[in-house]
Each structure stands twice: as structure tokens, then as C-alpha cells.
XYZ file of C-alpha atoms in Angstrom:
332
model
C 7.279 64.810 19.710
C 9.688 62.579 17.896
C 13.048 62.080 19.622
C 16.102 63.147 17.611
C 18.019 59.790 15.960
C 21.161 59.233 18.266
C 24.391 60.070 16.512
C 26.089 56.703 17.199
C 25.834 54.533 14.111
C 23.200 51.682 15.036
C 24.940 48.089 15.032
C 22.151 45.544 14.028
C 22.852 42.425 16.020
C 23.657 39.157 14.479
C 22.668 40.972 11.235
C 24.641 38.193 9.233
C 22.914 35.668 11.086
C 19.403 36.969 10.927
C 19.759 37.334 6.861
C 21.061 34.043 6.521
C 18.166 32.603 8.448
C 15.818 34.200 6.594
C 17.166 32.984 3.335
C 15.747 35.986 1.060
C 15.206 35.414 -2.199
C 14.837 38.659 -4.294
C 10.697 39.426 -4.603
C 9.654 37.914 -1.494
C 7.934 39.310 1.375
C 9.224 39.956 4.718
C 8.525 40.897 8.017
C 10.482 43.028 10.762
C 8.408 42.965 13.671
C 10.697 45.520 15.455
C 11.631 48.224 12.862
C 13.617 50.346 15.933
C 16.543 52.306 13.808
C 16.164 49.992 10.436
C 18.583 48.139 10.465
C 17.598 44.588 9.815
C 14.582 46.532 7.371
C 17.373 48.581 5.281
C 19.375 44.793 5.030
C 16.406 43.201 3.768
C 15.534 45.633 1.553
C 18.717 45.594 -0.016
C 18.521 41.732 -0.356
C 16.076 42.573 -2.607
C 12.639 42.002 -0.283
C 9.640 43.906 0.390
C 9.255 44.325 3.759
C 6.463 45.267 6.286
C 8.145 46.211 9.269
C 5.852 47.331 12.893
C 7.093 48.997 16.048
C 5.231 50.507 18.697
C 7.619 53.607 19.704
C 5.998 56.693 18.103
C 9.646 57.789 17.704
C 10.761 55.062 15.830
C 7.962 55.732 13.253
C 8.559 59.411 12.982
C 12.159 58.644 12.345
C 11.714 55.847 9.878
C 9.969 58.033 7.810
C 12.114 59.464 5.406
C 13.419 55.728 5.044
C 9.424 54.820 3.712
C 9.616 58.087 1.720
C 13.003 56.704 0.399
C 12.296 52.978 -0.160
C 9.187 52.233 -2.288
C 9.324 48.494 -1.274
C 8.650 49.207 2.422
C 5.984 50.004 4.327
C 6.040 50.722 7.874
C 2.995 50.269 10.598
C 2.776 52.239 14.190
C 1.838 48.635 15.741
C 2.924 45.801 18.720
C 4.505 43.001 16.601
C 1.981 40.639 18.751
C -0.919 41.991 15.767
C 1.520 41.631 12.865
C -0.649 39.173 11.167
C -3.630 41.302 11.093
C -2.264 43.834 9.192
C -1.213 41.489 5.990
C -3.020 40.756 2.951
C -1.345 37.949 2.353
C 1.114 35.257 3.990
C 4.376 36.323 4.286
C 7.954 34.613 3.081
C 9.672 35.557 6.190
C 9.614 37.058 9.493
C 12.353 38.459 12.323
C 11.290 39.511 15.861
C 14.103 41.582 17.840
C 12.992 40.894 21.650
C 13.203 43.683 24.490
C 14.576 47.414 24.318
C 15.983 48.927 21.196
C 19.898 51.099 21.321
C 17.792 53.750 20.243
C 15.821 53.680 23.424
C 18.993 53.036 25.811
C 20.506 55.796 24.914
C 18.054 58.316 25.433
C 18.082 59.298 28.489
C 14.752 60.970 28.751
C 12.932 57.444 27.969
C 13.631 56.416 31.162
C 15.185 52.981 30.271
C 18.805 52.939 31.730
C 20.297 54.362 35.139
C 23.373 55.008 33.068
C 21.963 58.661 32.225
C 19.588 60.366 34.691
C 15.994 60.932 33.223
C 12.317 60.362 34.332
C 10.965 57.072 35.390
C 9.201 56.063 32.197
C 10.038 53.034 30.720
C 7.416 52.881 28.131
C 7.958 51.328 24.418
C 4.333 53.099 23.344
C 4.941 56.368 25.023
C 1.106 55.754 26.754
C -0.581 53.815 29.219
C 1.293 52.947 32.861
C 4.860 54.486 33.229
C 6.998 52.764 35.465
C 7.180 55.511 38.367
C 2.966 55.152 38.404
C 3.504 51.389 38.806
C 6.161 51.566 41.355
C 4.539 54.701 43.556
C 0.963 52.780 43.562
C 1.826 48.957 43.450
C 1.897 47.356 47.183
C 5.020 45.611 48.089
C 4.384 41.996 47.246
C 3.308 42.995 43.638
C 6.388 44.890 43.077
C 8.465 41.835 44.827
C 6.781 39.604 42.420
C 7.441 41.436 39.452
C 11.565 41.251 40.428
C 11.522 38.497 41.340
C 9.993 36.400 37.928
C 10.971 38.878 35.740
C 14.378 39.870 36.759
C 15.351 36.873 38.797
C 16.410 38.718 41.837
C 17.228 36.389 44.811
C 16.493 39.184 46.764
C 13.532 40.552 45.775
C 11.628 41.290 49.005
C 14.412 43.236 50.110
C 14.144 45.391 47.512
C 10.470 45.841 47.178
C 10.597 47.116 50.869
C 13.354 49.401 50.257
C 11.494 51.280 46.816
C 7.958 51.509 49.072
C 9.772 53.498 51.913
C 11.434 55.531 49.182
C 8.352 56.506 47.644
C 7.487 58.601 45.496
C 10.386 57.958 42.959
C 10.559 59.794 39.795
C 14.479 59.727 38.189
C 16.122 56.710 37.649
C 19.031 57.742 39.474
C 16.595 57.258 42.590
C 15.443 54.180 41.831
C 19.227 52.885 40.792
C 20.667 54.412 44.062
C 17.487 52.688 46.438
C 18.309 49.353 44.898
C 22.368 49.724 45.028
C 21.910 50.749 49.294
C 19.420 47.683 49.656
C 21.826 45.130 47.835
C 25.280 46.886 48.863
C 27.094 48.185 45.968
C 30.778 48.455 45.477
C 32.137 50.957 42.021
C 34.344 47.841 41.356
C 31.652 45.281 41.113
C 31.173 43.894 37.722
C 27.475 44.298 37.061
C 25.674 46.719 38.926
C 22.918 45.458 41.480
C 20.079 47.564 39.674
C 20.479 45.897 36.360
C 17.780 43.050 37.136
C 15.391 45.685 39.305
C 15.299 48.138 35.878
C 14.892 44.647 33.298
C 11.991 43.501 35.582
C 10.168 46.923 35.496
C 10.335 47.809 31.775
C 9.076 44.372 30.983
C 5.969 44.509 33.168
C 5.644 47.886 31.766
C 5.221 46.934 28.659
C 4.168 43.480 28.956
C 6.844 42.155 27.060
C 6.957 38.473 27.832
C 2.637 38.088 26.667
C 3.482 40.089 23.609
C 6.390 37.867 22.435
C 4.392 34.816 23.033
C 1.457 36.622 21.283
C 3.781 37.653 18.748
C 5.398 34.034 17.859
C 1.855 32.610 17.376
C 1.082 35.705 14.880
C 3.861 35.231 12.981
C 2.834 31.457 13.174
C -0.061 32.646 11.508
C 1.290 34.830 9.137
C 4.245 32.399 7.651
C 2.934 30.959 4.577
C 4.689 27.387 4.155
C 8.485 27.084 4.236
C 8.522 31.097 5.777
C 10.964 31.160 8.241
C 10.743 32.714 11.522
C 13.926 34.430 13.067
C 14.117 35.681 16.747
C 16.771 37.244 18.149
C 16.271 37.575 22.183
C 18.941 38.926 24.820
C 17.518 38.045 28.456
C 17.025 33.932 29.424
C 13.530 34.458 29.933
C 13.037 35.467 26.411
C 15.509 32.911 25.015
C 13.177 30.040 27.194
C 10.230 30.717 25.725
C 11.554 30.822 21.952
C 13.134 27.589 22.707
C 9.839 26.143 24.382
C 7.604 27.609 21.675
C 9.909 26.115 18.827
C 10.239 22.384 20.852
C 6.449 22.696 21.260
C 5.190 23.494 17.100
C 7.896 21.090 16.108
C 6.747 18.621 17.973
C 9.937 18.002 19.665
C 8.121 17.309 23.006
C 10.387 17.241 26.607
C 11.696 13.856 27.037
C 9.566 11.214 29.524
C 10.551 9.220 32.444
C 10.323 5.770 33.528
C 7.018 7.404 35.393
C 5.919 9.298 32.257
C 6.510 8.536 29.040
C 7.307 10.938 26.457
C 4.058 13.047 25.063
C 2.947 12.569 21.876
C 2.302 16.117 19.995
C -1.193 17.354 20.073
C -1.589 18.064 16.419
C 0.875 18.299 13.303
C 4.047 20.312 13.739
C 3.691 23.658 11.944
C 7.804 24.222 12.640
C 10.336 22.342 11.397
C 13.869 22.292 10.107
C 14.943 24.037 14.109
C 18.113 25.625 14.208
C 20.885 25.971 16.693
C 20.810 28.481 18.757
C 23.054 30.792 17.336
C 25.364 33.711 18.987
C 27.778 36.564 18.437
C 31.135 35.638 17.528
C 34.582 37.316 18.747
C 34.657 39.868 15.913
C 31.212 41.228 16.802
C 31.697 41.338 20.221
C 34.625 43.265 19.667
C 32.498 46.345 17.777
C 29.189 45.819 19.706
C 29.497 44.443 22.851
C 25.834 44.690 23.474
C 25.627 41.283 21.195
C 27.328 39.323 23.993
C 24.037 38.529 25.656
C 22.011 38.100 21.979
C 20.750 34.795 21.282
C 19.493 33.913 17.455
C 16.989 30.605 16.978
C 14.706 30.116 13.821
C 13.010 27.525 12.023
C 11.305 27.119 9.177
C 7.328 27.081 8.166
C 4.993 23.829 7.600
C 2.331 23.062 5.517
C 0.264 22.000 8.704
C -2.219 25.104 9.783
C -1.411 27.385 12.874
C -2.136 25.624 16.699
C -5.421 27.297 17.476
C -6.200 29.705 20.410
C -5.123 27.898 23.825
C -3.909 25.055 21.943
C -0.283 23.293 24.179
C 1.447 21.123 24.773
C 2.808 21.919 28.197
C 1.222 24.038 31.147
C 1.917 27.753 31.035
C 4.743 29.538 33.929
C 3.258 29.260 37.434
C 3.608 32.105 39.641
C 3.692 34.994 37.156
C 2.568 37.824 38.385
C -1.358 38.839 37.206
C -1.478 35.815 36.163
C 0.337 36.433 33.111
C 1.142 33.687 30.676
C -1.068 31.363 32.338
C -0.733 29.639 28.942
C 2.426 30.661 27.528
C 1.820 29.567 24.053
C -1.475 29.410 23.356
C -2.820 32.502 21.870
């Protein structure tokens, strides 16, 4: 059953940004790989585009659908951004990918995303499949350790792997939140809580986050027709290293050599170019949505050169990922 729509306004971030990256030129066709609450979709639509936007979250779909009914120039798909280009009958103009876990999802309490409000220990964009108490009552120690540890870059992982198997089973996220805070000591005072990476890391194994954005920059790869642009907005470093990596890489701006090793040449023609800055919130945003202070914005814009093919780059994938994810980070 659909969620009710939170009755705090939703603040797009870097909505400025993102539209003028995209460059939209009234007519064209656009992507929003992360529909969520609209917001980026009803700003593009009132640039004058057509836009296809995708999320996975059943909710998000049920609620966006009196925007559809509303907007004849939009058409919204129940979908993970990584299959975007499938879906098209064409090549699109333009497309924006919003990385991680919408507002709309924070704040509900009963989703299971955030130990600020009490509520089962879900965690799931798709509302199916593994939950995060079923991976965290059934997953042996070092799996869960691994998990923290490359996904939410906790020094300490180990210790708190041990701590959530003696606790089991866990079903609230208060429980989880209060085993981490005991096994890393936790003061009110301190400035970020202790269970902020343990909660990051779970939701994105969860929902496999990291292989669907690189799945998803390669779609929208495919999907760009030449000089599309491709805007991502991302708000954890992980995220924001891969973007940067996957840019470098289809540019063919490879890592600099050594006296050892000389600089790579790229493997085929760039299909990026024109790479931006990375771009992020400014002092008035931050003071209306401070949830932008962690939001980073990169883009670049479409070749004529055809997409890198399946397993096709440059550099190795991440080592030590756990599964075996990302084995090749780009090349899918």
C-alpha cells in the first residue's frame, strides 16, 4: 500500500545546478532516473522537456501518479534506473541520476532507513526481495564485517559485526542503532552518531546500490544520443569515486603514469567529453536544506563515438568487495 507523501515540502538538491547541466532546450527528451517526490521531473517539465522518469519504490509510483495524470509530457516507469535504456524508443537529449536514499524514504519511519524514528528493519528501495533484518539475523560475522567495512568505511568493523551476531535477532532500528552506539561508545554530545556508517553500509548492500549505479552510468551511456548530457548528483564518497572514475575512464582522461609506468593510452574513443567540475551546494542552500552539504554534482556531455561494450575498462574493478561485487566496476 502506497505510503502517504510527507508533509514537508521536498527540497530538490542542487536543482539549479542539475538544470543548468542539462542545458534543456524546449522539445527535447529527458531522463530522471530517480523520480522519488518529482522534483527534478516537475523542473524539467517546466523547462519545457518531455521526460521519462524510473524509480523502483512502489510508493514513489503510486504517488507520482496524479503528477502523470496531470502532465501529458511525462511518463513514469516502476523500474531500477540501471535498465533505463531498455525502456526508450529512442536516444535521449539528457539524463540525471540522484544516487542513494530519497527524503521521502528518510522520513518515513516505517521504511526502515534512519534510526532517527523507530520502525522495522527494512531498508528496501523495491519493497521485495532481502530486508535488512533477514540479512543481518542470517549473514555470519565476517560477511556482515565486510559489508561495514567497504561500504561504510568503518575502522571498526569487526567489532561491530560481533556485537549485532550476539544481539541477534534484531528487528527495530532502534536495536540495531543502540548495539552499534554500546560497541563504539557513544556520547549525546558527539557530533555524528557512531551508527551512521553501520545503517549506510546495510541499505546499500540491500539494495545493491553501488552495481546498479555503475550499471546505471553505462545505460545512460547507452541511451545519450550525441551531445546528451549526463548529470549525477551523489552524496556518500563511494558514490562520488566511481562517477569520477567512470567519467576519467569514457573521457579518456586516463590516471597519470610513473617513471615505472607510463601513462595508458585509452582503449577505444572517448564517448564523454566536455567533464565538468565537480560541483556543490553553496551557503544559501545549505542554509534551507542542510541535507545538500554532503551532495556532490559532476556531468559531462555525450560523443559521437558508440557506448564501451560489456566488460570493456580501462582500470581493474574494487578488490575486496564483498560477493565479489564490482569485480569490474565499469564494465557492464
Amino acid at each position: 500500500m502506497s505510503a502517504a507523501p510527507n508533509d514537508a515540502p521536498h527540497i530538490p538538491v542542487l536543482l539549479d545546478e542539475v538544470l543548468d547541466a542539462l542545458a534543456i532546450a524546449p522539445g527535447e527528451t529527458h531522463v530522471d532516473g530517480t523520480f522519488g517526490a518529482g522534483g527534478y521531473t516537475r523542473a524539467m517539465l517546466g523547462r519545457g522537456a518531455k521526460v521519462i522518469a524510473f524509480d523502483r519504490d512502489p510508493d514513489a509510483i503510486a504517488n507520482g501518479q496524479a503528477l502523470v495524470a496531470a502532465e501529458p509530457g511525462l511518463a513514469l516507469v516502476h523500474r531500477e534506473f540501471s535498465g533505463l535504456d531498455q525502456e526508450l524508443d529512442a536516444r535521449v537529449d539528457g539524463v540525471v541520476l540522484d544516487i542513494g536514499v530519497s527524503s521521502m524514504q528518510l522520513d518515513q519511519a516505517e521504511r526502515g532507513f534512519s534510526f532517527q524514528g523507530d520502525g522495522p528493519l527494512d531498508m528496501r528501495m523495491a519493497q521485495a526481495g532481502e530486508s535488512a533484518a533477514d540479512f543481518l539475523n542470517t549473514a555470519d560475522e565476517a560477511a556482515i564485517a565486510d559489508v561495514l567495512y567497504h561500504y561504510g568505511e568503518e575502522p571498526r568493523s569487526r567489532r561491530v559485526a560481533q556485537a549485532i551476531v550476539a544481539a541477534r535477532p534484531l528487528t527495530r532500528t532502534g536495536e540495531l542503532a543502540a548495539v552499534v552506539r554500546r560497541a563504539l561508545g557513544y556520547r549525546p554530545h558527539d557530533k555524528k552518531d557512531p551508527a551512521t556508517r553501520t545503517f549506510q553500509a546495510i541499505r546499500i548492500h540491500v539494495n545493491r546500490e553501488l552495481d546498479e549505479l555503475a550499471e546505471g552510468l553505462a545505460a545512460a551511456e547507452r541511451a545519450l544520443k550525441p551531445g546528451g548530457r549526463l548529470v549525477v548528483v551523489t552524496f556518500h564518497s563511494l558514490e562520488d569515486r566511481m562517477v569520477k572514475r567512470f567519467f576519467r575512464e569514457r573521457a579518456g582522461q586516463m590516471p597519470g603514469g610513473s617513471r615505472h609506468m607510463p601513462e595508458q593510452a585509452a582503449a577505444r574513443a572517448p564517448s564523454f567529453a566536455q567533464v565538468g567540475k565537480a560541483v556543490r551546494a553553496g551557503e544559501v542552500e545549505l542554509a534551507r536544506n542542510p541535507r545538500a552539504r554532503s551532495a556532490t554534482l559532476r556531468f559531462a556531455t555525450r560523443t559521437e563515438s558508440p557506448a564501451w561494450s560489456v566488460g570493456q575498462s580501462v582500470a581493474g574493478g574494487r578488490d575486496g568487495a564483498p560477493g565479489g561485487e564490482l569485480s569490474q566496476e565499469f564494465g557492464v
